[in-house]
Coordinates of C-alpha atoms and ligand atoms in Angstrom, one line a residue:
M1 CA 36.0 -0.6 61.5
P2 CA 39.2 -0.3 59.5
Y3 CA 40.3 -2.5 56.6
G4 CA 43.4 -3.6 58.6
H5 CA 44.6 -3.3 62.2
Q6 CA 47.4 -4.4 64.5
Y7 CA 46.8 -6.9 67.3
I8 CA 48.7 -5.8 70.4
D9 CA 48.2 -7.6 73.7
E10 CA 49.7 -7.2 77.2
S11 CA 52.6 -9.6 76.3
D12 CA 53.6 -7.2 73.5
V13 CA 53.5 -4.2 75.9
A14 CA 55.6 -6.1 78.5
A15 CA 58.2 -7.0 75.8
V16 CA 58.6 -3.4 74.8
A17 CA 58.7 -2.2 78.4
A18 CA 61.4 -4.7 79.2
A19 CA 63.5 -3.5 76.2
L20 CA 63.1 0.1 77.4
R21 CA 64.4 -0.9 80.8
G22 CA 67.4 -2.8 79.3
E23 CA 70.8 -1.5 78.3
W24 CA 70.3 -1.6 74.5
L25 CA 67.8 0.7 72.8
T26 CA 69.4 -0.1 69.5
T27 CA 72.2 -2.2 67.9
G28 CA 71.8 -4.7 70.8
P29 CA 71.2 -8.4 71.1
T30 CA 67.4 -8.2 70.4
V31 CA 68.2 -7.4 66.8
A32 CA 69.9 -10.7 66.2
A33 CA 67.2 -12.5 68.2
F34 CA 64.5 -11.1 66.0
E35 CA 66.5 -11.9 62.9
A36 CA 66.8 -15.5 64.0
E37 CA 63.0 -15.7 64.5
I38 CA 62.3 -14.3 61.1
A39 CA 64.8 -16.6 59.4
A40 CA 63.1 -19.6 61.1
I41 CA 59.6 -18.6 59.9
A42 CA 61.0 -17.8 56.4
G43 CA 63.0 -21.0 56.0
T44 CA 66.3 -19.1 55.5
D45 CA 69.7 -19.1 57.2
D46 CA 69.6 -15.4 58.0
A47 CA 67.5 -12.2 58.0
V48 CA 68.4 -8.5 58.0
V49 CA 65.9 -6.3 59.8
V50 CA 65.4 -2.7 58.7
T51 CA 63.2 0.3 59.4
S52 CA 60.3 -0.4 57.0
G53 CA 59.1 -2.6 54.1
T54 CA 60.2 0.2 51.8
A55 CA 63.7 0.2 53.3
A56 CA 63.8 -3.6 52.9
L57 CA 63.0 -3.2 49.1
H58 CA 65.7 -0.4 48.8
V59 CA 68.2 -2.6 50.6
A60 CA 67.3 -5.7 48.5
Y61 CA 67.6 -3.9 45.2
A62 CA 70.9 -2.4 46.3
A63 CA 72.2 -5.8 47.4
A64 CA 71.1 -7.2 44.0
G65 CA 73.3 -4.5 42.4
V66 CA 70.5 -2.6 40.7
T67 CA 71.9 0.5 39.0
S68 CA 71.3 2.9 36.2
G69 CA 70.7 1.2 32.9
D70 CA 69.2 -1.9 34.5
Q71 CA 65.6 -2.9 34.0
V72 CA 63.5 -4.1 36.9
I73 CA 60.2 -5.9 36.1
V74 CA 57.4 -5.1 38.6
P75 CA 53.7 -6.0 38.6
A76 CA 51.4 -3.0 37.9
L77 CA 49.1 -3.9 40.8
T78 CA 51.2 -3.1 43.9
F79 CA 52.1 -0.4 46.4
A80 CA 54.3 2.1 44.6
A81 CA 57.4 1.3 46.8
T82 CA 57.9 -2.0 44.9
A83 CA 58.8 0.2 41.9
S84 CA 60.0 3.5 43.5
T85 CA 62.9 2.0 45.4
A86 CA 64.3 0.6 42.2
S87 CA 63.7 3.9 40.4
L88 CA 65.7 5.7 43.1
L89 CA 68.7 3.4 42.2
G90 CA 68.4 4.5 38.6
A91 CA 66.6 1.5 37.2
E92 CA 64.0 1.6 34.4
I93 CA 60.8 0.0 35.6
V94 CA 59.1 -2.4 33.2
F95 CA 55.5 -3.0 34.3
A96 CA 54.1 -6.5 33.9
D97 CA 50.4 -7.3 33.9
V98 CA 48.9 -9.6 36.5
E99 CA 46.8 -12.8 36.6
E100 CA 43.1 -12.5 36.6
D101 CA 42.5 -14.8 39.6
T102 CA 45.2 -13.9 42.1
G103 CA 46.2 -10.4 41.0
N104 CA 49.8 -11.6 41.1
I105 CA 52.4 -10.9 38.4
D106 CA 51.7 -12.9 35.2
P107 CA 54.6 -15.2 34.3
E108 CA 53.7 -15.0 30.6
S109 CA 53.8 -11.2 30.7
V110 CA 57.2 -11.5 32.5
A111 CA 58.6 -13.9 29.9
A112 CA 57.6 -11.5 27.1
L113 CA 59.3 -8.6 28.8
A114 CA 62.5 -10.1 30.2
T115 CA 65.7 -9.1 28.3
E116 CA 69.5 -9.2 29.0
R117 CA 69.0 -5.7 30.6
T118 CA 66.6 -7.2 33.2
A119 CA 68.4 -7.2 36.6
V120 CA 65.5 -8.2 38.9
I121 CA 62.0 -9.6 38.4
S122 CA 59.9 -8.6 41.4
A123 CA 56.8 -10.5 42.4
V124 CA 54.2 -9.3 45.0
D125 CA 52.2 -11.8 47.0
Y126 CA 49.0 -9.8 46.5
A127 CA 46.7 -10.0 49.5
G128 CA 48.9 -12.8 51.0
H129 CA 48.5 -15.3 48.2
P130 CA 52.1 -16.4 47.1
A131 CA 53.1 -15.6 43.6
D132 CA 54.4 -18.6 41.7
I133 CA 58.1 -18.1 42.2
D134 CA 58.8 -21.6 40.9
V135 CA 57.7 -20.5 37.5
L136 CA 59.4 -17.1 37.6
L137 CA 62.9 -18.5 38.6
P138 CA 63.7 -20.2 35.2
I139 CA 62.5 -17.1 33.3
A140 CA 64.9 -15.0 35.5
R141 CA 67.8 -17.4 35.1
A142 CA 67.4 -17.4 31.3
A143 CA 67.7 -13.5 31.4
G144 CA 70.5 -13.6 34.0
A145 CA 68.2 -11.8 36.5
L146 CA 67.4 -12.4 40.2
V147 CA 63.8 -12.9 41.6
L148 CA 62.7 -10.6 44.4
E149 CA 59.5 -11.5 46.3
D150 CA 57.9 -8.4 47.9
A151 CA 56.2 -10.4 50.7
A152 CA 54.9 -7.3 52.5
H153 CA 51.5 -9.1 52.6
S154 CA 52.6 -12.7 53.1
I155 CA 54.8 -13.5 56.0
G156 CA 53.5 -16.8 57.2
S157 CA 52.2 -18.0 53.8
T158 CA 53.5 -21.1 52.0
L159 CA 53.7 -22.2 48.4
R160 CA 53.8 -26.0 47.8
E161 CA 54.5 -26.4 51.5
R162 CA 57.6 -24.2 51.4
P163 CA 57.5 -20.9 53.4
V164 CA 57.5 -17.5 51.7
G165 CA 61.1 -16.3 52.2
S166 CA 62.7 -19.6 51.1
L167 CA 61.4 -19.3 47.5
A168 CA 63.0 -16.3 45.7
D169 CA 66.6 -15.0 45.7
L170 CA 65.6 -12.2 47.9
T171 CA 62.4 -11.7 49.9
T172 CA 61.2 -8.6 51.7
F173 CA 58.7 -8.2 54.6
S174 CA 56.9 -5.2 56.1
F175 CA 55.9 -4.8 59.7
F176 CA 53.6 -1.8 59.3
P177 CA 50.6 -2.1 61.7
T178 CA 48.1 -3.2 59.1
K179 CA 50.4 -6.1 57.9
N180 CA 50.3 -9.6 59.2
M181 CA 52.5 -8.7 62.3
T182 CA 53.9 -5.4 63.4
T183 CA 56.9 -3.5 64.9
A184 CA 55.0 -0.2 64.4
E185 CA 57.4 0.6 61.5
G186 CA 59.8 -2.1 60.3
G187 CA 60.8 -4.6 57.7
A188 CA 63.2 -7.3 56.8
V189 CA 65.2 -8.8 53.9
V190 CA 65.7 -12.6 53.9
S191 CA 67.8 -14.7 51.5
N192 CA 69.6 -18.0 51.3
S193 CA 72.5 -16.3 49.6
E194 CA 75.3 -15.4 52.0
A195 CA 76.5 -12.8 49.5
L196 CA 73.1 -11.1 49.3
I197 CA 72.7 -11.1 53.1
T198 CA 76.2 -9.5 53.5
A199 CA 75.4 -6.9 50.9
S200 CA 72.1 -6.2 52.6
R201 CA 73.7 -5.8 56.1
G202 CA 76.3 -3.4 54.5
F203 CA 73.6 -1.2 52.9
R204 CA 71.6 -1.1 56.1
G205 CA 74.7 0.3 58.0
H206 CA 76.4 3.0 55.9
G207 CA 78.4 0.3 54.1
L208 CA 80.9 0.4 57.0
V209 CA 83.7 -2.3 56.8
R210 CA 84.9 -3.2 60.3
D211 CA 86.6 -6.5 59.5
R212 CA 90.4 -5.8 59.4
A213 CA 91.0 -8.5 56.8
E214 CA 88.8 -6.6 54.4
Q215 CA 90.0 -3.1 55.1
R216 CA 92.3 -1.2 52.8
Y217 CA 94.1 0.5 55.7
P218 CA 93.9 -2.0 58.6
N219 CA 96.8 -0.4 60.5
E220 CA 95.2 3.0 60.8
G221 CA 94.2 2.2 64.4
P222 CA 91.8 0.3 66.6
W223 CA 89.0 2.9 65.9
H224 CA 89.3 2.5 62.1
Q225 CA 86.4 1.7 59.8
E226 CA 86.1 2.2 56.1
I227 CA 83.4 2.7 53.5
H228 CA 83.9 0.8 50.3
K229 CA 80.3 1.0 49.0
L230 CA 77.6 3.6 50.0
G231 CA 74.8 2.7 52.3
L232 CA 72.3 4.3 54.7
N233 CA 71.1 4.0 58.3
Y234 CA 68.2 1.6 58.1
R235 CA 68.7 0.0 61.5
L236 CA 65.7 -1.3 63.4
P237 CA 66.1 -0.5 67.1
D238 CA 66.0 -3.2 69.9
V239 CA 62.8 -1.6 71.3
L240 CA 61.0 -2.4 68.1
C241 CA 62.7 -5.8 67.6
A242 CA 61.4 -6.8 71.1
L243 CA 57.9 -6.1 69.8
G244 CA 58.8 -8.1 66.7
V245 CA 60.0 -11.1 68.6
N246 CA 56.8 -11.2 70.6
Q247 CA 54.6 -10.7 67.6
I248 CA 56.3 -13.3 65.5
R249 CA 55.7 -15.9 68.2
R250 CA 52.0 -15.1 67.9
L251 CA 52.0 -15.5 64.1
A252 CA 50.4 -18.9 64.1
E253 CA 47.5 -17.6 66.2
F254 CA 47.2 -14.6 63.8
K255 CA 47.1 -16.9 60.8
A256 CA 44.4 -19.1 62.3
S257 CA 42.3 -16.0 63.1
R258 CA 42.8 -14.5 59.6
T259 CA 41.9 -17.8 58.0
A260 CA 38.6 -17.9 60.0
V261 CA 37.8 -14.4 58.8
F262 CA 38.5 -15.4 55.2
E263 CA 36.2 -18.4 55.5
R264 CA 33.4 -16.4 57.1
Y265 CA 33.5 -14.0 54.2
Q266 CA 33.4 -16.9 51.7
D267 CA 30.4 -18.4 53.5
G268 CA 28.6 -15.0 53.8
L269 CA 29.3 -13.6 50.4
G270 CA 30.0 -16.6 48.1
D271 CA 26.5 -16.6 46.6
L272 CA 26.3 -12.9 45.6
D273 CA 26.1 -12.3 41.9
G274 CA 27.6 -8.8 41.7
L275 CA 30.9 -9.8 43.4
T276 CA 34.0 -11.9 42.8
L277 CA 35.8 -13.1 45.9
P278 CA 39.5 -13.8 46.1
T279 CA 40.8 -17.0 44.7
K280 CA 42.9 -19.5 46.7
R281 CA 44.8 -21.9 44.5
S282 CA 45.2 -25.5 45.6
D283 CA 49.0 -25.4 46.1
V284 CA 49.2 -22.5 48.5
D285 CA 48.4 -21.9 52.2
P286 CA 48.1 -18.1 52.4
M287 CA 48.2 -16.0 55.5
W288 CA 45.6 -13.5 54.2
H289 CA 46.6 -9.8 54.6
L290 CA 43.7 -8.4 52.6
F291 CA 40.3 -9.6 51.6
P292 CA 40.0 -8.1 48.1
V293 CA 36.6 -8.3 46.4
R294 CA 35.8 -7.2 42.9
V295 CA 32.5 -5.3 42.4
H296 CA 30.9 -5.8 39.0
D297 CA 28.9 -3.5 36.7
G298 CA 30.8 -0.3 37.4
R299 CA 29.5 -0.1 40.9
R300 CA 32.8 -0.1 42.8
R301 CA 32.8 3.6 43.8
E302 CA 29.2 3.5 44.9
V303 CA 29.7 0.4 47.0
F304 CA 32.9 1.9 48.5
E305 CA 31.2 5.1 49.5
R306 CA 28.2 3.4 50.9
L307 CA 30.3 1.1 53.1
R308 CA 32.4 4.1 54.3
E309 CA 29.1 5.9 55.2
E310 CA 28.3 2.9 57.4
G311 CA 31.6 3.3 59.2
I312 CA 33.2 0.4 57.4
L313 CA 36.6 1.9 56.4
V314 CA 37.3 -0.2 53.3
Q315 CA 40.3 0.5 51.1
V316 CA 41.4 0.1 47.5
N317 CA 44.6 -1.8 46.8
Y318 CA 46.0 -0.7 44.4
M319 CA 45.9 1.9 41.6
P320 CA 48.3 0.7 38.9
V321 CA 51.7 2.2 39.8
Y322 CA 52.2 3.8 36.4
W323 CA 49.0 5.9 36.8
H324 CA 50.9 7.9 39.4
P325 CA 51.9 11.2 37.8
Y326 CA 55.6 10.6 38.5
Y327 CA 55.5 7.5 36.1
E328 CA 53.0 9.1 33.7
D329 CA 55.5 12.0 33.3
L330 CA 58.2 9.4 32.3
G331 CA 55.9 8.3 29.4
Y332 CA 54.0 5.3 30.8
R333 CA 50.4 5.4 29.5
R334 CA 47.1 4.1 30.6
G335 CA 46.2 0.8 28.9
L336 CA 49.6 -0.7 29.4
C337 CA 48.4 -3.5 31.7
P338 CA 44.7 -4.1 31.0
V339 CA 44.2 -6.9 33.5
A340 CA 45.7 -4.9 36.4
E341 CA 43.6 -1.8 35.3
R342 CA 40.4 -3.8 35.3
Y343 CA 41.3 -5.4 38.7
Y344 CA 41.9 -1.9 40.1
S345 CA 38.7 -0.5 38.7
E346 CA 36.6 -3.2 40.5
E347 CA 38.6 -3.8 43.7
I348 CA 37.6 -3.1 47.4
S349 CA 39.5 -4.4 50.4
L350 CA 37.1 -5.5 53.1
P351 CA 38.1 -5.4 56.8
M352 CA 40.6 -8.2 57.4
Y353 CA 42.6 -8.5 60.7
A354 CA 43.4 -11.0 63.4
H355 CA 40.9 -9.9 66.1
L356 CA 38.0 -8.9 63.8
D357 CA 35.0 -10.2 65.7
A358 CA 32.3 -12.2 64.1
S359 CA 29.6 -9.7 64.8
D360 CA 31.5 -6.9 63.2
Q361 CA 32.3 -9.1 60.2
D362 CA 28.6 -10.0 59.9
R363 CA 27.8 -6.3 59.8
V364 CA 30.1 -6.0 56.8
I365 CA 28.5 -9.0 55.1
E366 CA 25.0 -7.7 55.7
A367 CA 25.9 -4.2 54.5
L368 CA 27.3 -5.6 51.2
R369 CA 24.4 -7.9 50.7
S370 CA 21.9 -5.1 51.1
I371 CA 23.8 -2.7 48.8
L372 CA 24.1 -5.3 46.1
A373 CA 20.6 -6.8 46.5
Ligands
PLP401 C1 53.2 -2.1 52.8 C2 53.9 -2.4 51.5 C3 55.2 -2.0 51.3 C4 56.0 -1.0 52.1 O1 56.1 -1.4 53.4 P1 56.2 -0.2 54.5 O2 56.6 -1.0 55.8 O3 54.9 0.5 54.7 O4 57.3 0.7 54.1 C5 55.8 -2.5 50.1 N1 55.1 -3.3 49.2 C6 53.9 -3.7 49.5 C7 53.2 -4.6 48.5 C8 53.2 -3.2 50.6 O5 51.9 -3.6 50.8

């Protein structure tokens, strides 16, 4: 039993097969169709699909204009890509600590760290619980920075009844198999800013300018295209977009199922002393990607190993990013973000996915109860 798993059914298989039989394997009409579906879920005018959640972060930081000399504020408790993609663009990463209850970036820590050098403040919706973007936006505006929401965990979640995607200046999604929906590999950038969407599309496709009105040498010939700004090839093929269209139409079903798993854990583990269960604040409706529990009394490793021995393939999300030797070698030291470090030292992600059946879940609950008894 893994900690996360895709949920593929025959309708997904049929959608991919139809795409393979069609004319367009890539750069075809299913790309725009998938982008329209994502924008509808995210509450934005547009979306830009790319080859991974990591590519989405790279594209979003590039669209935000992140460059050497800039600072980007990132929570310590996240997957390294939230930071590494900004590092690749030359930014200096400033790690913010997280909140005790949600594991999300702490606005007070952000307010203390933001300066005129801050280009982007990145929030991660840890486990699917939206970060409070409404509080981060005024802090960012005062520093002249943008807010990026790394929503790799949280497509389908809402904050104060507004969908994740419509909250921050830029939001990125991941469609890796363990995430809330999948295209095998894939991701997307959404924004309500036309300029940021245009810049994202540019970076996804080599920065090629095809519009004559914008070209420097429009009379070169009908074949002519120009590069004004560098980009990469991060195009998501139609074959995978077809899977994405079918998956996103099942998102409400996935959310109901993940909510039921969340509630069954709350009922089955809520009374255990040695364990803290994830918090859900009253103003959010999360689509749960992870079920992160915190094991007390220094027993995390023991509990992790005993669950694994029973075939329950739990995970730890995440080691503080600056503990990675790459960041340590840049001078970041342990102790920098104590709340994130304590969170990491206690955390285990229990199996959480859309078709986890009740009897398997009860086996997880029983195993934990007997280990902690
Ligand atoms: C999964 C994940 C990513 C990267 O997404 P990929 O699709 O695996 O590249 C980025 N940030 C967070 C928080 C993630 O969980």
